[in-house]
mmCIF file of N, CA, C and O in Angstrom:
data_model
loop_
_atom_site.group_PDB
_atom_site.id
_atom_site.type_symbol
_atom_site.label_atom_id
_atom_site.label_comp_id
_atom_site.label_asym_id
_atom_site.label_seq_id
_atom_site.Cartn_x
_atom_site.Cartn_y
_atom_site.Cartn_z
ATOM 1 N N MET Y 130 109.214 100.943 70.124
ATOM 2 C CA MET Y 130 109.860 100.204 71.174
ATOM 3 C C MET Y 130 108.934 100.147 72.394
ATOM 4 O O MET Y 130 108.253 101.102 72.699
ATOM 5 N N SER Y 131 108.934 99.058 73.104
ATOM 6 C CA SER Y 131 108.073 98.927 74.283
ATOM 7 C C SER Y 131 108.650 99.745 75.433
ATOM 8 O O SER Y 131 109.816 100.109 75.443
ATOM 9 N N GLY Y 132 107.807 100.022 76.427
ATOM 10 C CA GLY Y 132 108.226 100.790 77.585
ATOM 11 C C GLY Y 132 109.349 100.131 78.356
ATOM 12 O O GLY Y 132 110.167 100.787 78.961
ATOM 13 N N ARG Y 133 109.414 98.823 78.351
ATOM 14 C CA ARG Y 133 110.450 98.110 79.104
ATOM 15 C C ARG Y 133 111.812 98.182 78.413
ATOM 16 O O ARG Y 133 112.824 98.238 79.063
ATOM 17 N N GLY Y 134 111.833 98.161 77.102
ATOM 18 C CA GLY Y 134 113.093 98.120 76.386
ATOM 19 C C GLY Y 134 113.710 99.488 76.169
ATOM 20 O O GLY Y 134 114.873 99.589 75.841
ATOM 21 N N ARG Y 135 112.962 100.538 76.370
ATOM 22 C CA ARG Y 135 113.453 101.886 76.112
ATOM 23 C C ARG Y 135 114.123 102.459 77.348
ATOM 24 O O ARG Y 135 113.632 102.325 78.450
ATOM 25 N N ARG Y 136 115.264 103.063 77.165
ATOM 26 C CA ARG Y 136 115.969 103.715 78.269
ATOM 27 C C ARG Y 136 115.378 105.100 78.488
ATOM 28 O O ARG Y 136 115.022 105.790 77.548
ATOM 29 N N ILE Y 137 115.299 105.494 79.736
ATOM 30 C CA ILE Y 137 114.793 106.815 80.066
ATOM 31 C C ILE Y 137 115.895 107.841 79.808
ATOM 32 O O ILE Y 137 117.069 107.587 80.089
ATOM 33 N N THR Y 138 115.525 108.964 79.267
ATOM 34 C CA THR Y 138 116.512 109.996 78.928
ATOM 35 C C THR Y 138 116.798 110.879 80.142
ATOM 36 O O THR Y 138 116.015 110.938 81.095
ATOM 37 N N ASP Y 139 117.906 111.592 80.079
ATOM 38 C CA ASP Y 139 118.245 112.536 81.149
ATOM 39 C C ASP Y 139 117.164 113.601 81.275
ATOM 40 O O ASP Y 139 116.830 114.026 82.381
ATOM 41 N N GLU Y 140 116.619 114.020 80.160
ATOM 42 C CA GLU Y 140 115.559 115.030 80.173
ATOM 43 C C GLU Y 140 114.324 114.501 80.907
ATOM 44 O O GLU Y 140 113.707 115.211 81.702
ATOM 45 N N GLU Y 141 113.976 113.241 80.666
ATOM 46 C CA GLU Y 141 112.830 112.638 81.354
ATOM 47 C C GLU Y 141 113.098 112.513 82.859
ATOM 48 O O GLU Y 141 112.208 112.760 83.678
ATOM 49 N N ILE Y 142 114.324 112.147 83.215
ATOM 50 C CA ILE Y 142 114.688 112.051 84.632
ATOM 51 C C ILE Y 142 114.562 113.420 85.294
ATOM 52 O O ILE Y 142 113.983 113.546 86.373
ATOM 53 N N ASN Y 143 115.088 114.440 84.634
ATOM 54 C CA ASN Y 143 115.004 115.797 85.182
ATOM 55 C C ASN Y 143 113.556 116.247 85.336
ATOM 56 O O ASN Y 143 113.205 116.898 86.316
ATOM 57 N N GLU Y 144 112.711 115.894 84.392
ATOM 58 C CA GLU Y 144 111.296 116.246 84.471
ATOM 59 C C GLU Y 144 110.618 115.523 85.640
ATOM 60 O O GLU Y 144 109.852 116.112 86.393
ATOM 61 N N LEU Y 145 110.946 114.248 85.817
ATOM 62 C CA LEU Y 145 110.377 113.482 86.932
ATOM 63 C C LEU Y 145 110.863 114.021 88.277
ATOM 64 O O LEU Y 145 110.091 114.111 89.233
ATOM 65 N N ILE Y 146 112.118 114.399 88.359
ATOM 66 C CA ILE Y 146 112.665 114.973 89.587
ATOM 67 C C ILE Y 146 111.960 116.288 89.894
ATOM 68 O O ILE Y 146 111.589 116.562 91.036
ATOM 69 N N SER Y 147 111.740 117.088 88.885
ATOM 70 C CA SER Y 147 111.034 118.352 89.062
ATOM 71 C C SER Y 147 109.604 118.127 89.564
ATOM 72 O O SER Y 147 109.130 118.819 90.469
ATOM 73 N N LYS Y 148 108.932 117.139 88.990
ATOM 74 C CA LYS Y 148 107.570 116.815 89.436
ATOM 75 C C LYS Y 148 107.581 116.322 90.880
ATOM 76 O O LYS Y 148 106.710 116.683 91.670
ATOM 77 N N LEU Y 149 108.560 115.510 91.221
ATOM 78 C CA LEU Y 149 108.673 114.993 92.578
ATOM 79 C C LEU Y 149 108.911 116.138 93.560
ATOM 80 O O LEU Y 149 108.298 116.194 94.625
ATOM 81 N N GLN Y 150 109.787 117.069 93.186
ATOM 82 C CA GLN Y 150 110.052 118.242 94.022
ATOM 83 C C GLN Y 150 108.776 119.020 94.281
ATOM 84 O O GLN Y 150 108.538 119.474 95.400
ATOM 85 N N SER Y 151 107.950 119.155 93.270
ATOM 86 C CA SER Y 151 106.728 119.953 93.413
ATOM 87 C C SER Y 151 105.714 119.294 94.341
ATOM 88 O O SER Y 151 104.820 119.961 94.858
ATOM 89 N N LEU Y 152 105.856 117.998 94.574
ATOM 90 C CA LEU Y 152 104.936 117.291 95.466
ATOM 91 C C LEU Y 152 105.307 117.449 96.938
ATOM 92 O O LEU Y 152 104.471 117.236 97.808
ATOM 93 N N LEU Y 153 106.560 117.797 97.199
ATOM 94 C CA LEU Y 153 106.990 117.982 98.584
ATOM 95 C C LEU Y 153 106.481 119.319 99.105
ATOM 96 O O LEU Y 153 106.446 120.303 98.374
ATOM 97 N N PRO Y 154 106.105 119.368 100.383
ATOM 98 C CA PRO Y 154 105.692 120.651 100.945
ATOM 99 C C PRO Y 154 106.857 121.638 100.953
ATOM 100 O O PRO Y 154 108.025 121.235 100.964
ATOM 101 N N GLU Y 155 106.532 122.901 100.964
ATOM 102 C CA GLU Y 155 107.550 123.955 100.896
ATOM 103 C C GLU Y 155 108.618 123.801 101.970
ATOM 104 O O GLU Y 155 109.800 123.976 101.703
ATOM 105 N N SER Y 156 108.226 123.424 103.175
ATOM 106 C CA SER Y 156 109.188 123.294 104.272
ATOM 107 C C SER Y 156 110.231 122.212 103.997
ATOM 108 O O SER Y 156 111.317 122.243 104.550
ATOM 109 N N ARG Y 157 109.910 121.261 103.165
ATOM 110 C CA ARG Y 157 110.859 120.187 102.841
ATOM 111 C C ARG Y 157 111.608 120.462 101.545
ATOM 112 O O ARG Y 157 112.442 119.673 101.130
ATOM 113 N N ARG Y 158 111.302 121.591 100.901
ATOM 114 C CA ARG Y 158 111.962 121.905 99.630
ATOM 115 C C ARG Y 158 113.028 122.977 99.787
ATOM 116 O O ARG Y 158 113.483 123.533 98.810
ATOM 117 N N ARG Y 159 113.427 123.266 101.024
ATOM 118 C CA ARG Y 159 114.479 124.265 101.213
ATOM 119 C C ARG Y 159 115.694 123.870 100.378
ATOM 120 O O ARG Y 159 116.087 122.722 100.363
ATOM 121 N N ASN Y 160 116.242 124.811 99.693
ATOM 122 C CA ASN Y 160 117.420 124.569 98.839
ATOM 123 C C ASN Y 160 117.155 123.510 97.771
ATOM 124 O O ASN Y 160 118.072 122.829 97.330
ATOM 125 N N ALA Y 161 115.893 123.346 97.382
ATOM 126 C CA ALA Y 161 115.552 122.302 96.410
ATOM 127 C C ALA Y 161 116.256 122.514 95.076
ATOM 128 O O ALA Y 161 116.591 121.549 94.400
ATOM 129 N N GLY Y 162 116.478 123.752 94.715
ATOM 130 C CA GLY Y 162 117.153 124.023 93.460
ATOM 131 C C GLY Y 162 118.568 123.458 93.443
ATOM 132 O O GLY Y 162 119.090 123.105 92.410
ATOM 133 N N ARG Y 163 119.173 123.369 94.624
ATOM 134 C CA ARG Y 163 120.538 122.852 94.727
ATOM 135 C C ARG Y 163 120.568 121.408 95.218
ATOM 136 O O ARG Y 163 121.618 120.843 95.427
ATOM 137 N N MET Y 164 119.403 120.819 95.431
ATOM 138 C CA MET Y 164 119.332 119.466 95.972
ATOM 139 C C MET Y 164 119.615 118.437 94.876
ATOM 140 O O MET Y 164 119.048 118.514 93.795
ATOM 141 N N SER Y 165 120.495 117.495 95.185
ATOM 142 C CA SER Y 165 120.789 116.443 94.209
ATOM 143 C C SER Y 165 119.599 115.490 94.120
ATOM 144 O O SER Y 165 118.743 115.456 95.009
ATOM 145 N N ALA Y 166 119.564 114.718 93.066
ATOM 146 C CA ALA Y 166 118.471 113.759 92.876
ATOM 147 C C ALA Y 166 118.438 112.756 94.015
ATOM 148 O O ALA Y 166 117.367 112.412 94.522
ATOM 149 N N SER Y 167 119.601 112.297 94.466
ATOM 150 C CA SER Y 167 119.620 111.315 95.552
ATOM 151 C C SER Y 167 119.109 111.920 96.852
ATOM 152 O O SER Y 167 118.368 111.276 97.594
ATOM 153 N N LYS Y 168 119.475 113.173 97.140
ATOM 154 C CA LYS Y 168 118.967 113.838 98.342
ATOM 155 C C LYS Y 168 117.468 114.065 98.236
ATOM 156 O O LYS Y 168 116.743 113.930 99.223
ATOM 157 N N LEU Y 169 116.999 114.398 97.045
ATOM 158 C CA LEU Y 169 115.569 114.587 96.839
ATOM 159 C C LEU Y 169 114.820 113.274 97.080
ATOM 160 O O LEU Y 169 113.776 113.260 97.737
ATOM 161 N N LEU Y 170 115.356 112.176 96.592
ATOM 162 C CA LEU Y 170 114.723 110.875 96.818
ATOM 163 C C LEU Y 170 114.722 110.513 98.300
ATOM 164 O O LEU Y 170 113.724 110.013 98.826
ATOM 165 N N LYS Y 171 115.827 110.780 98.987
ATOM 166 C CA LYS Y 171 115.886 110.517 100.434
ATOM 167 C C LYS Y 171 114.862 111.369 101.170
ATOM 168 O O LYS Y 171 114.171 110.889 102.068
ATOM 169 N N GLU Y 172 114.771 112.639 100.814
ATOM 170 C CA GLU Y 172 113.812 113.542 101.455
ATOM 171 C C GLU Y 172 112.378 113.100 101.176
ATOM 172 O O GLU Y 172 111.521 113.138 102.054
ATOM 173 N N THR Y 173 112.131 112.651 99.960
ATOM 174 C CA THR Y 173 110.798 112.165 99.604
ATOM 175 C C THR Y 173 110.446 110.923 100.416
ATOM 176 O O THR Y 173 109.333 110.816 100.939
ATOM 177 N N CYS Y 174 111.386 110.001 100.533
ATOM 178 C CA CYS Y 174 111.148 108.791 101.347
ATOM 179 C C CYS Y 174 110.885 109.157 102.798
ATOM 180 O O CYS Y 174 109.980 108.613 103.437
ATOM 181 N N SER Y 175 111.651 110.091 103.317
ATOM 182 C CA SER Y 175 111.471 110.546 104.690
ATOM 183 C C SER Y 175 110.078 111.170 104.860
ATOM 184 O O SER Y 175 109.397 110.925 105.860
ATOM 185 N N TYR Y 176 109.665 111.957 103.894
ATOM 186 C CA TYR Y 176 108.349 112.600 103.942
ATOM 187 C C TYR Y 176 107.236 111.554 103.895
ATOM 188 O O TYR Y 176 106.268 111.632 104.662
ATOM 189 N N ILE Y 177 107.379 110.566 103.046
ATOM 190 C CA ILE Y 177 106.361 109.507 102.951
ATOM 191 C C ILE Y 177 106.280 108.740 104.270
ATOM 192 O O ILE Y 177 105.192 108.443 104.755
ATOM 193 N N LYS Y 178 107.424 108.458 104.877
ATOM 194 C CA LYS Y 178 107.430 107.782 106.186
ATOM 195 C C LYS Y 178 106.726 108.623 107.238
ATOM 196 O O LYS Y 178 105.963 108.104 108.051
ATOM 197 N N SER Y 179 106.966 109.939 107.206
ATOM 198 C CA SER Y 179 106.302 110.810 108.188
ATOM 199 C C SER Y 179 104.799 110.847 107.941
ATOM 200 O O SER Y 179 104.014 110.908 108.896
ATOM 201 N N LEU Y 180 104.381 110.788 106.684
ATOM 202 C CA LEU Y 180 102.947 110.734 106.381
ATOM 203 C C LEU Y 180 102.330 109.441 106.903
ATOM 204 O O LEU Y 180 101.224 109.445 107.452
ATOM 205 N N HIS Y 181 103.050 108.338 106.755
ATOM 206 C CA HIS Y 181 102.568 107.049 107.282
ATOM 207 C C HIS Y 181 102.405 107.123 108.804
ATOM 208 O O HIS Y 181 101.403 106.655 109.350
ATOM 209 N N ARG Y 182 103.401 107.717 109.476
ATOM 210 C CA ARG Y 182 103.303 107.856 110.939
ATOM 211 C C ARG Y 182 102.109 108.719 111.320
ATOM 212 O O ARG Y 182 101.388 108.414 112.271
ATOM 213 N N GLU Y 183 101.892 109.791 110.567
ATOM 214 C CA GLU Y 183 100.765 110.682 110.844
ATOM 215 C C GLU Y 183 99.432 109.967 110.636
ATOM 216 O O GLU Y 183 98.509 110.106 111.445
ATOM 217 N N VAL Y 184 99.331 109.186 109.579
ATOM 218 C CA VAL Y 184 98.104 108.414 109.330
ATOM 219 C C VAL Y 184 97.882 107.415 110.461
ATOM 220 O O VAL Y 184 96.755 107.276 110.960
ATOM 221 N N ASP Y 185 98.939 106.722 110.880
ATOM 222 C CA ASP Y 185 98.817 105.766 111.984
ATOM 223 C C ASP Y 185 98.352 106.464 113.254
ATOM 224 O O ASP Y 185 97.476 105.968 113.965
ATOM 225 N N ASP Y 186 98.941 107.624 113.549
ATOM 226 C CA ASP Y 186 98.566 108.373 114.739
ATOM 227 C C ASP Y 186 97.106 108.815 114.666
ATOM 228 O O ASP Y 186 96.352 108.663 115.634
ATOM 229 N N LEU Y 187 96.697 109.335 113.523
ATOM 230 C CA LEU Y 187 95.306 109.775 113.368
ATOM 231 C C LEU Y 187 94.343 108.598 113.453
ATOM 232 O O LEU Y 187 93.259 108.721 114.027
ATOM 233 N N SER Y 188 94.742 107.458 112.915
ATOM 234 C CA SER Y 188 93.900 106.258 113.003
ATOM 235 C C SER Y 188 93.728 105.828 114.458
ATOM 236 O O SER Y 188 92.621 105.483 114.887
ATOM 237 N N ASP Y 189 94.827 105.864 115.211
ATOM 238 C CA ASP Y 189 94.758 105.507 116.630
ATOM 239 C C ASP Y 189 93.867 106.485 117.393
ATOM 240 O O ASP Y 189 93.038 106.075 118.220
ATOM 241 N N ARG Y 190 94.024 107.769 117.104
ATOM 242 C CA ARG Y 190 93.206 108.777 117.786
ATOM 243 C C ARG Y 190 91.736 108.617 117.427
ATOM 244 O O ARG Y 190 90.866 108.740 118.289
ATOM 245 N N LEU Y 191 91.458 108.325 116.174
ATOM 246 C CA LEU Y 191 90.082 108.127 115.735
ATOM 247 C C LEU Y 191 89.475 106.884 116.375
ATOM 248 O O LEU Y 191 88.322 106.899 116.823
ATOM 249 N N ALA Y 192 90.252 105.826 116.456
ATOM 250 C CA ALA Y 192 89.767 104.601 117.096
ATOM 251 C C ALA Y 192 89.449 104.869 118.562
ATOM 252 O O ALA Y 192 88.420 104.402 119.080
ATOM 253 N N GLY Y 193 90.307 105.637 119.234
ATOM 254 C CA GLY Y 193 90.048 106.005 120.620
ATOM 255 C C GLY Y 193 88.790 106.834 120.770
ATOM 256 O O GLY Y 193 87.998 106.639 121.691
ATOM 257 N N LEU Y 194 88.607 107.757 119.845
ATOM 258 C CA LEU Y 194 87.407 108.600 119.868
ATOM 259 C C LEU Y 194 86.149 107.769 119.658
ATOM 260 O O LEU Y 194 85.142 107.964 120.341
ATOM 261 N N MET Y 195 86.235 106.818 118.730
ATOM 262 C CA MET Y 195 85.067 105.990 118.439
ATOM 263 C C MET Y 195 84.669 105.134 119.648
ATOM 264 O O MET Y 195 83.485 104.860 119.834
ATOM 265 N N THR Y 196 85.629 104.737 120.463
ATOM 266 C CA THR Y 196 85.292 103.909 121.632
ATOM 267 C C THR Y 196 84.601 104.715 122.718
ATOM 268 O O THR Y 196 83.931 104.144 123.577
ATOM 269 N N THR Y 197 84.772 106.036 122.692
ATOM 270 C CA THR Y 197 84.172 106.869 123.731
ATOM 271 C C THR Y 197 82.805 107.420 123.346
ATOM 272 O O THR Y 197 82.126 107.985 124.186
ATOM 273 N N MET Y 198 82.399 107.274 122.100
ATOM 274 C CA MET Y 198 81.113 107.858 121.713
ATOM 275 C C MET Y 198 80.062 106.790 121.460
ATOM 276 O O MET Y 198 80.391 105.633 121.207
ATOM 277 N N ASP Y 199 78.843 107.211 121.557
ATOM 278 C CA ASP Y 199 77.700 106.331 121.292
ATOM 279 C C ASP Y 199 77.738 105.932 119.820
ATOM 280 O O ASP Y 199 77.765 106.785 118.938
ATOM 281 N N SER Y 200 77.763 104.641 119.557
ATOM 282 C CA SER Y 200 77.890 104.155 118.178
ATOM 283 C C SER Y 200 76.691 104.508 117.311
ATOM 284 O O SER Y 200 76.767 104.448 116.092
ATOM 285 N N ASN Y 201 75.578 104.907 117.925
ATOM 286 C CA ASN Y 201 74.387 105.289 117.161
ATOM 287 C C ASN Y 201 74.235 106.800 117.026
ATOM 288 O O ASN Y 201 73.246 107.264 116.456
ATOM 289 N N SER Y 202 75.198 107.556 117.519
ATOM 290 C CA SER Y 202 75.091 109.015 117.471
ATOM 291 C C SER Y 202 75.320 109.529 116.053
ATOM 292 O O SER Y 202 75.965 108.872 115.230
ATOM 293 N N PRO Y 203 74.799 110.712 115.770
ATOM 294 C CA PRO Y 203 75.041 111.313 114.443
ATOM 295 C C PRO Y 203 76.532 111.517 114.170
ATOM 296 O O PRO Y 203 76.993 111.356 113.038
ATOM 297 N N GLN Y 204 77.317 111.860 115.205
ATOM 298 C CA GLN Y 204 78.754 112.061 115.020
ATOM 299 C C GLN Y 204 79.439 110.758 114.605
ATOM 300 O O GLN Y 204 80.303 110.751 113.726
ATOM 301 N N ALA Y 205 79.037 109.654 115.230
ATOM 302 C CA ALA Y 205 79.619 108.361 114.874
ATOM 303 C C ALA Y 205 79.273 107.998 113.436
ATOM 304 O O ALA Y 205 80.104 107.457 112.705
ATOM 305 N N GLU Y 206 78.058 108.314 113.023
ATOM 306 C CA GLU Y 206 77.656 108.033 111.641
ATOM 307 C C GLU Y 206 78.462 108.871 110.651
ATOM 308 O O GLU Y 206 78.871 108.386 109.599
ATOM 309 N N ILE Y 207 78.721 110.114 110.996
ATOM 310 C CA ILE Y 207 79.540 110.988 110.136
ATOM 311 C C ILE Y 207 80.945 110.400 109.995
ATOM 312 O O ILE Y 207 81.494 110.314 108.894
ATOM 313 N N ILE Y 208 81.517 109.962 111.109
ATOM 314 C CA ILE Y 208 82.876 109.394 111.076
ATOM 315 C C ILE Y 208 82.885 108.108 110.247
ATOM 316 O O ILE Y 208 83.785 107.912 109.426
ATOM 317 N N ARG Y 209 81.886 107.275 110.436
ATOM 318 C CA ARG Y 209 81.827 106.039 109.637
ATOM 319 C C ARG Y 209 81.716 106.374 108.149
ATOM 320 O O ARG Y 209 82.338 105.731 107.311
ATOM 321 N N GLY Y 210 80.931 107.378 107.816
ATOM 322 C CA GLY Y 210 80.809 107.798 106.418
ATOM 323 C C GLY Y 210 82.117 108.292 105.847
ATOM 324 O O GLY Y 210 82.462 107.990 104.705
ATOM 325 N N LEU Y 211 82.864 109.039 106.644
ATOM 326 C CA LEU Y 211 84.169 109.530 106.192
ATOM 327 C C LEU Y 211 85.144 108.374 105.972
ATOM 328 O O LEU Y 211 85.947 108.389 105.043
ATOM 329 N N LEU Y 212 85.072 107.387 106.851
ATOM 330 C CA LEU Y 212 85.968 106.230 106.718
ATOM 331 C C LEU Y 212 85.644 105.388 105.493
ATOM 332 O O LEU Y 212 86.525 104.741 104.937
ATOM 333 N N ARG Y 213 84.403 105.401 105.083
ATOM 334 C CA ARG Y 213 84.015 104.613 103.894
ATOM 335 C C ARG Y 213 84.450 105.276 102.595
ATOM 336 O O ARG Y 213 84.634 104.619 101.601
ATOM 337 N N SER Y 214 84.604 106.588 102.619
ATOM 338 C CA SER Y 214 84.931 107.287 101.365
ATOM 339 C C SER Y 214 86.397 107.328 101.080
ATOM 340 O O SER Y 214 87.213 106.770 101.660
#
């Protein structure tokens, strides 16, 4: 059967939920053993949103830093190299 036509089993759902739980930092996994799947998904979405905000903040801070330094300095080259990778 193709992947689209096959229904996912409860065991597979439980395994995926367990994997998702393991990706959350410890501070967000409080009471994870008792957390419902829907609460886990909400917490995961909230965590991803916070990561996006953190990336945006770091990008803004980095852009500000880049405007204050000499674009030919070794530090600027290091930052450009990090941004390329």
